[in-house]
mmCIF file of C-alpha atoms in Angstrom:
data_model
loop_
_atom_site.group_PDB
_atom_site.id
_atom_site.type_symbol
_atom_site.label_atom_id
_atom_site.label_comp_id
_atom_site.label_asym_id
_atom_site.label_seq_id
_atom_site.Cartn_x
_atom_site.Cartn_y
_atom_site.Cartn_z
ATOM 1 C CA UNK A 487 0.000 0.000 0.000
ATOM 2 C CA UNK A 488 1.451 3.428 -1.006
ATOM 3 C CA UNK A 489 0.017 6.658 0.313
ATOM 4 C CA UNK A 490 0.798 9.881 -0.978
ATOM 5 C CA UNK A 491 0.281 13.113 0.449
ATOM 6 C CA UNK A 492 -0.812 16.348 -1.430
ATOM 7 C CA UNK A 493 -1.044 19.487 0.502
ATOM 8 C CA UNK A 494 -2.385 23.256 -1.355
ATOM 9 C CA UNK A 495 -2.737 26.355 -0.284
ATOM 10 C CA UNK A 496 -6.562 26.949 0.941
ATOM 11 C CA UNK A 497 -6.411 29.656 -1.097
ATOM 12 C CA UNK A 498 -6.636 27.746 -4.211
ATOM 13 C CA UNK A 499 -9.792 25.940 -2.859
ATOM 14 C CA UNK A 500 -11.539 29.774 -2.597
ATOM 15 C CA UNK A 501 -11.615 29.619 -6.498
ATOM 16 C CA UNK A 502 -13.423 27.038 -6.810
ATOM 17 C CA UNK A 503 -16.749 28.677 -6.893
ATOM 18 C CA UNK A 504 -15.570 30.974 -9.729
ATOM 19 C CA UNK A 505 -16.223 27.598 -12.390
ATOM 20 C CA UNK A 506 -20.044 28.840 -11.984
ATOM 21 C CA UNK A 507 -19.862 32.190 -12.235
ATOM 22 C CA UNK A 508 -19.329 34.382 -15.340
ATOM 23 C CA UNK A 509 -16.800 37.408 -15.462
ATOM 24 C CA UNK A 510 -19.972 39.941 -14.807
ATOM 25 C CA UNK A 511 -21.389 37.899 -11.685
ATOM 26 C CA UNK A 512 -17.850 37.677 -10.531
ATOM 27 C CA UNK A 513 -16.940 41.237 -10.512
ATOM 28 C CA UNK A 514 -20.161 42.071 -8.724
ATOM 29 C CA UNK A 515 -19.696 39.827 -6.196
ATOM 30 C CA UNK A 516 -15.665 40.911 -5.599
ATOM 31 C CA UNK A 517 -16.902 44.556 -5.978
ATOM 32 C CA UNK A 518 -19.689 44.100 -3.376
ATOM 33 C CA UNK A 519 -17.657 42.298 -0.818
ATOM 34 C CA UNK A 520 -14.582 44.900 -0.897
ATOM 35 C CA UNK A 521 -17.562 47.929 -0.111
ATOM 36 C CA UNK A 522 -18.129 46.112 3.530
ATOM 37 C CA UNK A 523 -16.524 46.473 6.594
ATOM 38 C CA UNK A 524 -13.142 46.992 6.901
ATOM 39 C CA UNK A 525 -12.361 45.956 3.331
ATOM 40 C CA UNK A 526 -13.458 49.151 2.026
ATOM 41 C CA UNK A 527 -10.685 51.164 4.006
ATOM 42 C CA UNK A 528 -8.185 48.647 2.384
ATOM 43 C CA UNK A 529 -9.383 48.318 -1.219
ATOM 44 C CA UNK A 530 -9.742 52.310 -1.707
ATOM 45 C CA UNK A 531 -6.377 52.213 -3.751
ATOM 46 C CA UNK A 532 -7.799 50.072 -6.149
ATOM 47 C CA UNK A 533 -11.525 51.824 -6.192
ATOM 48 C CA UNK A 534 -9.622 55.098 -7.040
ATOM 49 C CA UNK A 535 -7.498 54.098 -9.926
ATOM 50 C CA UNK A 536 -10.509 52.262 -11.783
ATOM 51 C CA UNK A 537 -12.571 55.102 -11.014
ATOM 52 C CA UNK A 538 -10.053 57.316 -13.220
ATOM 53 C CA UNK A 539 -10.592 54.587 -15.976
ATOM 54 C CA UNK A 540 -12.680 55.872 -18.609
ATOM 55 C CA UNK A 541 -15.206 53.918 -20.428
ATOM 56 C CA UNK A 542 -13.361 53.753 -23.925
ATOM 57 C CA UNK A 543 -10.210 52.173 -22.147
ATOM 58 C CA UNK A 544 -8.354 49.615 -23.862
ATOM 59 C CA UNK A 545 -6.982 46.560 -22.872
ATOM 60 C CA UNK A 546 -3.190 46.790 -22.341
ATOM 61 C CA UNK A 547 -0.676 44.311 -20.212
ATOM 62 C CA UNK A 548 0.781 46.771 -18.219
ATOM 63 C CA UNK A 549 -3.070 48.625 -16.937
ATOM 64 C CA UNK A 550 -3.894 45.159 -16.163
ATOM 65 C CA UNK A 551 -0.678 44.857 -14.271
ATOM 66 C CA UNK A 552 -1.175 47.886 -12.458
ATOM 67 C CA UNK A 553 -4.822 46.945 -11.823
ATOM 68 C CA UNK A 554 -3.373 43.478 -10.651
ATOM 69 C CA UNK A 555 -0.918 44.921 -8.639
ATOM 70 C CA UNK A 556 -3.760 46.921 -6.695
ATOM 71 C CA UNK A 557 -5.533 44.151 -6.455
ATOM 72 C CA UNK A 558 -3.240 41.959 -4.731
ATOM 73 C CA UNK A 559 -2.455 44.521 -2.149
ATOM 74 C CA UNK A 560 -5.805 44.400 -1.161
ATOM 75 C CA UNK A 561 -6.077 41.011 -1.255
ATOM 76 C CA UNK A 562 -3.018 40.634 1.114
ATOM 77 C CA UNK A 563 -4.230 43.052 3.680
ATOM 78 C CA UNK A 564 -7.783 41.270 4.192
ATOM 79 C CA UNK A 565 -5.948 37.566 4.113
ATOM 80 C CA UNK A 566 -3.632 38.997 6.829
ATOM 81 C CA UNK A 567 -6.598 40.774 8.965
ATOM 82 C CA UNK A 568 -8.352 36.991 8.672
ATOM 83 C CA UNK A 569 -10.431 37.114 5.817
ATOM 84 C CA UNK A 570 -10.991 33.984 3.344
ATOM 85 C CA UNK A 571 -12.879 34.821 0.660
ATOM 86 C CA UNK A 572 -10.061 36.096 -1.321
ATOM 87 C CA UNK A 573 -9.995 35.938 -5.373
ATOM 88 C CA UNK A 574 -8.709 35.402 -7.757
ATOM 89 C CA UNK A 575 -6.885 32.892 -5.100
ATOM 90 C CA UNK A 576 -3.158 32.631 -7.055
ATOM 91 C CA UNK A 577 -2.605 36.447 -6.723
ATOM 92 C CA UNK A 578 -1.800 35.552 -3.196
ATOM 93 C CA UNK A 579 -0.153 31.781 -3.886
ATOM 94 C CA UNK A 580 1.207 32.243 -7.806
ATOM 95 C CA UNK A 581 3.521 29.000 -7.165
ATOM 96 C CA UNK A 582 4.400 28.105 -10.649
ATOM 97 C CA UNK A 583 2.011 31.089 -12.234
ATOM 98 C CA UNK A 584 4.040 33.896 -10.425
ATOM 99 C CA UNK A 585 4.394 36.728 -13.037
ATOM 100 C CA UNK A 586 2.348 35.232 -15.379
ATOM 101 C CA UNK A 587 0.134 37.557 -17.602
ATOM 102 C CA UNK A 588 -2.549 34.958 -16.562
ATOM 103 C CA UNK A 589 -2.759 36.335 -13.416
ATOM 104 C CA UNK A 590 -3.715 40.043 -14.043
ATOM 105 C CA UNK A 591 -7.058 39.465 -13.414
ATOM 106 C CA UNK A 592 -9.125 41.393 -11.418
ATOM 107 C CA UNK A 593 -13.026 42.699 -11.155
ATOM 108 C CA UNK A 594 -14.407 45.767 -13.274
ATOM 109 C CA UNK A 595 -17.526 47.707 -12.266
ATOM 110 C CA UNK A 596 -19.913 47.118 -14.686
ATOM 111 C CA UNK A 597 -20.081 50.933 -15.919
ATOM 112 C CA UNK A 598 -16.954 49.698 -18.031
ATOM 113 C CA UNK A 599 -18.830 46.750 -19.300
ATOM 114 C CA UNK A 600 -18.342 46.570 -23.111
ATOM 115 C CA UNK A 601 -14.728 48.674 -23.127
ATOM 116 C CA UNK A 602 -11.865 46.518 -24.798
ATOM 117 C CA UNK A 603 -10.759 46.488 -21.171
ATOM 118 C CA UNK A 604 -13.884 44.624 -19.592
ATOM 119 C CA UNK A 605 -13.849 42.237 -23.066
ATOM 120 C CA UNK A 606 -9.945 41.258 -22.129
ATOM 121 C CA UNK A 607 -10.867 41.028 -18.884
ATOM 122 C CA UNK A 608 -13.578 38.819 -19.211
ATOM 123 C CA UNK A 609 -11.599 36.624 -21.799
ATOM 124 C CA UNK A 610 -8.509 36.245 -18.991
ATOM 125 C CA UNK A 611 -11.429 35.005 -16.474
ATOM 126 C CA UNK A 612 -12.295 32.664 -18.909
ATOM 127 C CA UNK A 613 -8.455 31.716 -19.045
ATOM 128 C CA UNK A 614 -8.361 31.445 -15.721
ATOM 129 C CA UNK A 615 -11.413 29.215 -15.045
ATOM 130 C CA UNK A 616 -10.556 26.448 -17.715
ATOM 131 C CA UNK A 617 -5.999 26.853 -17.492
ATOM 132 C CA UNK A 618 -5.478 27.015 -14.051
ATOM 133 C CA UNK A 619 -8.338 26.719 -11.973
ATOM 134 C CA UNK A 620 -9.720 22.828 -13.569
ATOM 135 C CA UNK A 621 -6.447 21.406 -14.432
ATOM 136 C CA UNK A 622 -5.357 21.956 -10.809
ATOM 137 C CA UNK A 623 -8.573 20.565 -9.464
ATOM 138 C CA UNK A 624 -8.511 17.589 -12.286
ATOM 139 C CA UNK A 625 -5.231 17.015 -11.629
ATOM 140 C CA UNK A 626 -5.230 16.417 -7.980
ATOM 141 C CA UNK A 627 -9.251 15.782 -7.336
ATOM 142 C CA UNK A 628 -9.898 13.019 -9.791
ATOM 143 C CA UNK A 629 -6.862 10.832 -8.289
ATOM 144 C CA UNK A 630 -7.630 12.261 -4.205
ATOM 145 C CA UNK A 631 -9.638 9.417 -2.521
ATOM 146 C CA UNK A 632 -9.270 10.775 1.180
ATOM 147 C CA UNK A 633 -9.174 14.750 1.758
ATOM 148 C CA UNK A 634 -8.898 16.758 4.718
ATOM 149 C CA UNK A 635 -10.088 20.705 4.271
ATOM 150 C CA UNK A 636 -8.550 22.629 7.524
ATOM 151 C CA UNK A 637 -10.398 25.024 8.886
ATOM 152 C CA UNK A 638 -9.203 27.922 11.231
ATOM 153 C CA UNK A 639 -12.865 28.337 13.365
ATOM 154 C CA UNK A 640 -10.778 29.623 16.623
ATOM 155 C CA UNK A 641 -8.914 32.199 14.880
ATOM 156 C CA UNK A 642 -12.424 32.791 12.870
ATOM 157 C CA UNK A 643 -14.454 33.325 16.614
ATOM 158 C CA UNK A 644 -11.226 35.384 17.658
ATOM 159 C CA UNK A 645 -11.561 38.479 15.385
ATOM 160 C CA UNK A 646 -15.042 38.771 15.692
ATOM 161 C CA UNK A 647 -18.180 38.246 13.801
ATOM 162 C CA UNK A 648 -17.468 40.238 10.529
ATOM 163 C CA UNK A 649 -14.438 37.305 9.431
ATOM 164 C CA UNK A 650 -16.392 34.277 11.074
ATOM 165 C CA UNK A 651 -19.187 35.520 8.879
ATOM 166 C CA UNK A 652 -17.129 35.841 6.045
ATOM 167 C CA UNK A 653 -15.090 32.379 6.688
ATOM 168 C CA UNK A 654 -19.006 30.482 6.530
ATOM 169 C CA UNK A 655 -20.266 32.178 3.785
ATOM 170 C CA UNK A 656 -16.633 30.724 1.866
ATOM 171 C CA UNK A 657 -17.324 27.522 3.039
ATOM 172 C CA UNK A 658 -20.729 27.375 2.187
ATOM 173 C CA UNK A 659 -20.422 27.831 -1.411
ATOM 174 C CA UNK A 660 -16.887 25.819 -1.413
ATOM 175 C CA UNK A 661 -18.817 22.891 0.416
ATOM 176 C CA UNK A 662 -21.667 23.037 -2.968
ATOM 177 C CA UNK A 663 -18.835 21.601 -5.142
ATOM 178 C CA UNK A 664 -18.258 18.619 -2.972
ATOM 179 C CA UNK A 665 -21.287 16.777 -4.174
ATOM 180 C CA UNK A 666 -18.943 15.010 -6.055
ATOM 181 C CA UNK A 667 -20.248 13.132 -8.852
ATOM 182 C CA UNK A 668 -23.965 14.683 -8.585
ATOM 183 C CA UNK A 669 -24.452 18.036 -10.084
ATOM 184 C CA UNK A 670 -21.733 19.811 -7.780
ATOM 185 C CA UNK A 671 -19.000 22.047 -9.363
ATOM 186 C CA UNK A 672 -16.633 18.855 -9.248
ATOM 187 C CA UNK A 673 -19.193 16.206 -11.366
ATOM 188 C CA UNK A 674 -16.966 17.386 -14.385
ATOM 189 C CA UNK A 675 -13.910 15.462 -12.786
ATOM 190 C CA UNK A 676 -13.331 12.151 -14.897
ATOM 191 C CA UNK A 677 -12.487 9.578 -12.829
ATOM 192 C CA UNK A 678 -12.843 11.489 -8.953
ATOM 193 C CA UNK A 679 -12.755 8.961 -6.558
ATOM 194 C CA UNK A 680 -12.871 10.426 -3.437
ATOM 195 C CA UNK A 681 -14.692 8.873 -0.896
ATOM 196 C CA UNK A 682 -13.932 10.231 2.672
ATOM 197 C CA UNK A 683 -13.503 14.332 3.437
ATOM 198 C CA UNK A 684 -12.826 15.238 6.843
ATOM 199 C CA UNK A 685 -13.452 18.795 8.508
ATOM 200 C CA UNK A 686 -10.879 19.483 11.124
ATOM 201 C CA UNK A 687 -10.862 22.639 13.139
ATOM 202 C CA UNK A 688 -7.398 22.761 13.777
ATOM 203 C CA UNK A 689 -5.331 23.963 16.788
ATOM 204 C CA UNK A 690 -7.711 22.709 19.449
ATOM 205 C CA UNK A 691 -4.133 22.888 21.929
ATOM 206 C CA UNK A 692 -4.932 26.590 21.916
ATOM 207 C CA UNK A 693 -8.532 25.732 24.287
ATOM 208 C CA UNK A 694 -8.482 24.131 27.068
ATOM 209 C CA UNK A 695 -9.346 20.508 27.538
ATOM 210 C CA UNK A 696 -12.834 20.750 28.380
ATOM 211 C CA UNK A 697 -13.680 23.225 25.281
ATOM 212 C CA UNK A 698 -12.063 20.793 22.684
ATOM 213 C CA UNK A 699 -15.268 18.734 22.785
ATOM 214 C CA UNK A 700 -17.022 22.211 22.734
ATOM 215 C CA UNK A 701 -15.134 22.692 19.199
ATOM 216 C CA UNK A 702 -16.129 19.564 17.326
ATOM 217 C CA UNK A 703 -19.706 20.354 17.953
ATOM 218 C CA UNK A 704 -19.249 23.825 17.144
ATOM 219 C CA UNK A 705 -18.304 22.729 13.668
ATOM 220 C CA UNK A 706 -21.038 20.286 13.215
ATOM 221 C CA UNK A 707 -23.349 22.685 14.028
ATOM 222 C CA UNK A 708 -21.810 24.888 11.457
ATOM 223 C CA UNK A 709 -21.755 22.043 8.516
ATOM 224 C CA UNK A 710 -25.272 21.246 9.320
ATOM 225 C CA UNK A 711 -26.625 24.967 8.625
ATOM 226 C CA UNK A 712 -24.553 25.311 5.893
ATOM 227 C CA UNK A 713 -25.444 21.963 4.598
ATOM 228 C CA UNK A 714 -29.171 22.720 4.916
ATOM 229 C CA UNK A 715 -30.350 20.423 1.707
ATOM 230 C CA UNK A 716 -28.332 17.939 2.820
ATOM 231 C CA UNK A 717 -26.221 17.405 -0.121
ATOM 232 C CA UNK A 718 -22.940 16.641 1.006
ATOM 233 C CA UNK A 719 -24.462 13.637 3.850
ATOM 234 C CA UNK A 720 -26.864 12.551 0.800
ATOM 235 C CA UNK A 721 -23.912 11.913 -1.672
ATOM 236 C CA UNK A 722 -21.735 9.086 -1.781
ATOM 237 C CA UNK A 723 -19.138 10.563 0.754
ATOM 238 C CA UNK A 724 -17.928 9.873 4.102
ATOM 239 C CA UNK A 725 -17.626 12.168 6.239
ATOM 240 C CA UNK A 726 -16.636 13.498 9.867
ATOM 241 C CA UNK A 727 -15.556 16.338 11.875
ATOM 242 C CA UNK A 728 -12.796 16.149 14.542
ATOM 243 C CA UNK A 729 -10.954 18.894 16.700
ATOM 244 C CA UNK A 730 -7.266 17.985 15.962
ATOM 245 C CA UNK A 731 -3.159 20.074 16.553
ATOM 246 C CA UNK A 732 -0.745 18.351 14.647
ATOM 247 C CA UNK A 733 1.511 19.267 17.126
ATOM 248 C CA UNK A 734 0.312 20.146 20.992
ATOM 249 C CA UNK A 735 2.397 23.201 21.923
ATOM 250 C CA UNK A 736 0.543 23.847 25.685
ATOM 251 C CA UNK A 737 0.236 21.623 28.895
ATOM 252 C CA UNK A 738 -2.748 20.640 30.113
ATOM 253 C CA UNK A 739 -3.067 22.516 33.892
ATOM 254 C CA UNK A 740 -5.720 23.272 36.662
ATOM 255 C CA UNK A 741 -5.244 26.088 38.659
ATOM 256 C CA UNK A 742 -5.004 25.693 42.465
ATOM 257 C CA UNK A 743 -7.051 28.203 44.092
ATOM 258 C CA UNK A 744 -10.641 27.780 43.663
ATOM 259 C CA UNK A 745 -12.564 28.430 41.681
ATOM 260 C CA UNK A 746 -10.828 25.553 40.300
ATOM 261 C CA UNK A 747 -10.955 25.881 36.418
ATOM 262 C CA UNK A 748 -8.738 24.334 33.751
ATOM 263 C CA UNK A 749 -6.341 26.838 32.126
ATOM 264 C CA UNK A 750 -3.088 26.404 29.751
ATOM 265 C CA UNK A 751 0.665 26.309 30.186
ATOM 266 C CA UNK A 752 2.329 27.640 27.312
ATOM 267 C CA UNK A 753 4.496 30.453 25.812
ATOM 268 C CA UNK A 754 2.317 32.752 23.921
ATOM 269 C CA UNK A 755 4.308 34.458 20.612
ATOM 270 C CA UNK A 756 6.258 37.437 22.058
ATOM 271 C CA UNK A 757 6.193 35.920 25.584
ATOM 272 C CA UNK A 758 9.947 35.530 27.534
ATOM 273 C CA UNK A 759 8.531 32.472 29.478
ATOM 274 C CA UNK A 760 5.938 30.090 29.172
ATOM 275 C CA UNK A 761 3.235 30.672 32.034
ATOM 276 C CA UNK A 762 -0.654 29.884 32.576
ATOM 277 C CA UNK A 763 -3.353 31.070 30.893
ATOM 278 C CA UNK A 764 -7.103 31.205 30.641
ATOM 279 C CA UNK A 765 -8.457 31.528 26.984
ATOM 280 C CA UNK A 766 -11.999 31.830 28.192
ATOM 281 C CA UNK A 767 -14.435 29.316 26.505
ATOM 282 C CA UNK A 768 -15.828 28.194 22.981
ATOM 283 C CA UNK A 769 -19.422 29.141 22.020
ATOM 284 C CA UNK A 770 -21.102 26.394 21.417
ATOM 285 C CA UNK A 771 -24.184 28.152 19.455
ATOM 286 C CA UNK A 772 -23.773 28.739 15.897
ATOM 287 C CA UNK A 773 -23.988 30.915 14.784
ATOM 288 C CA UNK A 774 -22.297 32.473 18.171
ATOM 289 C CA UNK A 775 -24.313 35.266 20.234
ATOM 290 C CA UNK A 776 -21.377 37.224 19.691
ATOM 291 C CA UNK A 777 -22.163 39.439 22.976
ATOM 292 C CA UNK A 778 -21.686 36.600 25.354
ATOM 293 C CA UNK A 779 -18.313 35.450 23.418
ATOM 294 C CA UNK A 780 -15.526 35.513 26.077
ATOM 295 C CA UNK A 781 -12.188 33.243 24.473
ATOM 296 C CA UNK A 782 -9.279 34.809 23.912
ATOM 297 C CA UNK A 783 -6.684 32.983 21.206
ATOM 298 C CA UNK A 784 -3.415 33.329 22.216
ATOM 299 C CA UNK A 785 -0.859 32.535 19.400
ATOM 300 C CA UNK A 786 1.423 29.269 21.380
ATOM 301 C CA UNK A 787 4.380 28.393 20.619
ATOM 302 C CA UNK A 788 6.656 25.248 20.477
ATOM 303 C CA UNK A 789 8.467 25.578 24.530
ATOM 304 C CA UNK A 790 12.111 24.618 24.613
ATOM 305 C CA UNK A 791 11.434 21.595 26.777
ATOM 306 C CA UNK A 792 8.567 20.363 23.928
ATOM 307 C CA UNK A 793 11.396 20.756 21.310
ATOM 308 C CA UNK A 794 14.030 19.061 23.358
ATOM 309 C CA UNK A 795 11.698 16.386 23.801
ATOM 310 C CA UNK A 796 10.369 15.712 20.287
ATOM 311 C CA UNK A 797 14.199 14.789 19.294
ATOM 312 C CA UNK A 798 13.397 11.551 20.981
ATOM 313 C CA UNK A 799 9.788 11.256 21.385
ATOM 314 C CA UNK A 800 8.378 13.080 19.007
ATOM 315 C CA UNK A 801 5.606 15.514 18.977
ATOM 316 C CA UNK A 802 2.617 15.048 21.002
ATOM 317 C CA UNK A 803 -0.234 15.556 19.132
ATOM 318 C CA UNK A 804 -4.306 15.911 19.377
ATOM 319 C CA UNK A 805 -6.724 13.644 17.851
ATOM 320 C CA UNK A 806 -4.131 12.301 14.827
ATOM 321 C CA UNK A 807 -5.032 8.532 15.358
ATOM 322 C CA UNK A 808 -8.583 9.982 15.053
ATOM 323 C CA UNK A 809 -7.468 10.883 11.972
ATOM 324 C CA UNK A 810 -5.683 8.458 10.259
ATOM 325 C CA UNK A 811 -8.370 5.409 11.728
ATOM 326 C CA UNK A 812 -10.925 7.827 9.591
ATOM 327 C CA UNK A 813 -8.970 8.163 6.422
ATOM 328 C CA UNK A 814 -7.364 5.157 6.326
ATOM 329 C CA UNK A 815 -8.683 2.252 8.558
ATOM 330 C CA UNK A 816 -10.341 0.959 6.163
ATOM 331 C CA UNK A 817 -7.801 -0.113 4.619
ATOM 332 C CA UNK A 818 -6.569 -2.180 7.514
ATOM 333 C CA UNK A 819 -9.994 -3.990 8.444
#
C-alpha cells in the first residue's frame, strides 16, 4: 500500500466557486464584498485608480498589471486581517504562475462593461477558469480518494463576527462543489474517486481541555446549517468532523485556588517564558451570540522543553489517530 500526500494552499480551494460564475457575476460579487466592513478602508487604492478609468479604455498588459498589482495589495491586507474569501486565489499563492500575464485578473464595475478592457478582462477570467483553476482541481481531485479541508474556526471566533461571517459564507459555497459526482462544481472530474472528506478545526491545543469537545460540535453545528439540503451527507461521501493540533504546543493545567478551572501552560508568541493562561471558553451556538463570546486565542508556541523532547519522542499531538483510523482504517480492516 502506497500513500501519498498532497497538501495546497486553501487559497486555491476559494476559487473554486468561480467555475459557476461568469466574469460579470464575478466582478459584482468581488466589488460588493470589498464595499463592507473593513475591506473598504483597504481596497480604496484600487476603487480610485478604476474610477479614473474611462469607459473607452483599452486593454493593455501593463493597466492590467497595475490593476493586478492593486488588487493583490488588497487582497493581502484582508488575508492577513483573517479574511478567506479572497480571489482570484493565485494572486496571493502564484507558485508556478508567479508573473504570469494569466494572473492580471481582477473585477471591473460594470459601468466599463463593453470597453476593450472589460472584453480582455472577461476573456482572462475565462483563461483562468478552464488553465489554471480545472487542471489543478482535475489534476489532484480526480486521483484524491481521502481529503482533509482545515479550517481555522478559533482564529475565525477570535476576530469577531465580521471574518467568522465571512469564513461560513466561503465555506458554504466551497462545500456546494463537494457533491462530487452529482451536479456539484466537481461532477466534471473524470475519474474522482474520493470517498472520505474530513473537517478538522485545527489547533484545538490553543482551548483548554474541556472546550475541545465544545469545538467539534461547534463545527457540526456549522456544517449542518450550511449543509441545509443535505447534499454533502446525501452523496456518496464519508464524512466526519474532529478537533485535531498536529503538534500540541501547551500543557494541560488546573489552577489551584478555587474556583478551580482548567487553564493552559504555554508560551504565547512574544512571551519571555511560558506561564498559565485562561483563553476563556468556545461558544457552542452557531452561529455564536457574539455578545456573550468571552475566548481569547493566544498565538502558542513550540516551549524549549517540547522541542528538546520531540528529538526523541516526538511531537505530542491531538486527535491524529482519530485521523488516520478515519482516512485510512479501512484499509486495515
Amino acid at each position: 500500500m502506497q500513500i501519498e500526500l498532497i497538501d495546497f494552499p486553501g487559497e486555491w480551494l476559494i476559487d473554486l466557486p468561480m467555475l459557476d460564475l461568469s466574469y460579470e457575476e464575478w466582478s459584482r460579487n468581488m466589488l460588493a464584498a470589498a464595499e463592507c466592513g473593513a475591506r473598504k478602508e483597504w481596497v480604496l487604492k484600487y476603487f480610485d485608480h478604476v474610477d479614473a478609468i474611462g469607459i473607452g479604455a483599452a486593454f493593455d498588459e501593463e493597466v492590467a498589471e497595475d490593476l493586478a498589482d492593486l488588487w493583490r495589495e488588497y487582497l493581502q491586507v484582508s488575508i492577513d486581517s483573517g479574511y478567506v474569501l479572497n480571489q482570484p486565489g493565485r494572486l496571493l499563492r502564484p507558485d508556478a504562475l508567479r508573473n504570469s500575464p494569466i494572473l492580471r485578473l481582477v473585477p471591473l464595475p460594470e459601468r466599463l462593461a463593453g470597453s476593450g478592457l472589460w472584453v480582455g478582462m472577461e476573456a482572462r477570467f475565462k483563461d483562468y477558469k478552464s488553465k489554471v483553476i480545472k487542471p489543478f482541481y482535475k489534476k489532484h481531485f480526480s486521483k484524491i480518494d481521502r481529503q482533509i479541508v482545515l479550517i481555522d474556526l478559533l482564529r475565525a471566533i477570535q476576530l469577531g463576527e465580521p471574518v467568522f461571517n465571512e469564513m461560513t459564507e466561503s465555506l458554504s459555497e466551497t462545500l456546494k462543489s463537494f457533491n462530487y459526482g452529482k451536479g456539484g462544481g466537481l461532477s466534471w472530474l473524470v475519474g474522482g474517486a474520493t470517498s472520505h472528506v474530513l473537517f478538522a478545526a485545527t489547533k484545538c491545543d490553543h482551548v483548554t481541555r474541556g472546550d475541545r469537545a465544545n469545538i467539534e460540535q461547534t463545527m457540526r453545528r456549522m456544517l449542518s446549517h450550511l449543509d441545509d439540503q443535505n447534499e454533502l451527507r446525501a452523496s456518496s461521501l464519508k464524512h466526519e468532523v474532529m478537533a485535531i493540533s498536529s503538534i500540541k504546543v501547551t500543557e494541560d493545567r488546573k489552577t489551584t485556588k478555587p474556583p478551580v478551572r482548567e487553564v493552559l501552560f504555554g508560551l504565547p508568541k512574544g512571551a519571555a517564558q511560558p506561564n498559565q493562561y485562561d483563553p476563556g471558553g468556545v461558544p457552542l451556538d452557531f452561529p455564536p451570540h457574539w455578545g456573550e463570546v468571552d475566548f481569547e486565542f493566544y498565538e502558542f508556541q513550540p516551549m524549549h522543553e517540547l522541542m528538546t523532547d520531540a528529538l526523541y519522542e516526538g511531537f505530542p499531538a491531538i486527535n491524529l489517530g482519530r485521523v488516520l483510523e478515519f482516512l485510512i482504517g479501512d484499509d486495515f480492516a
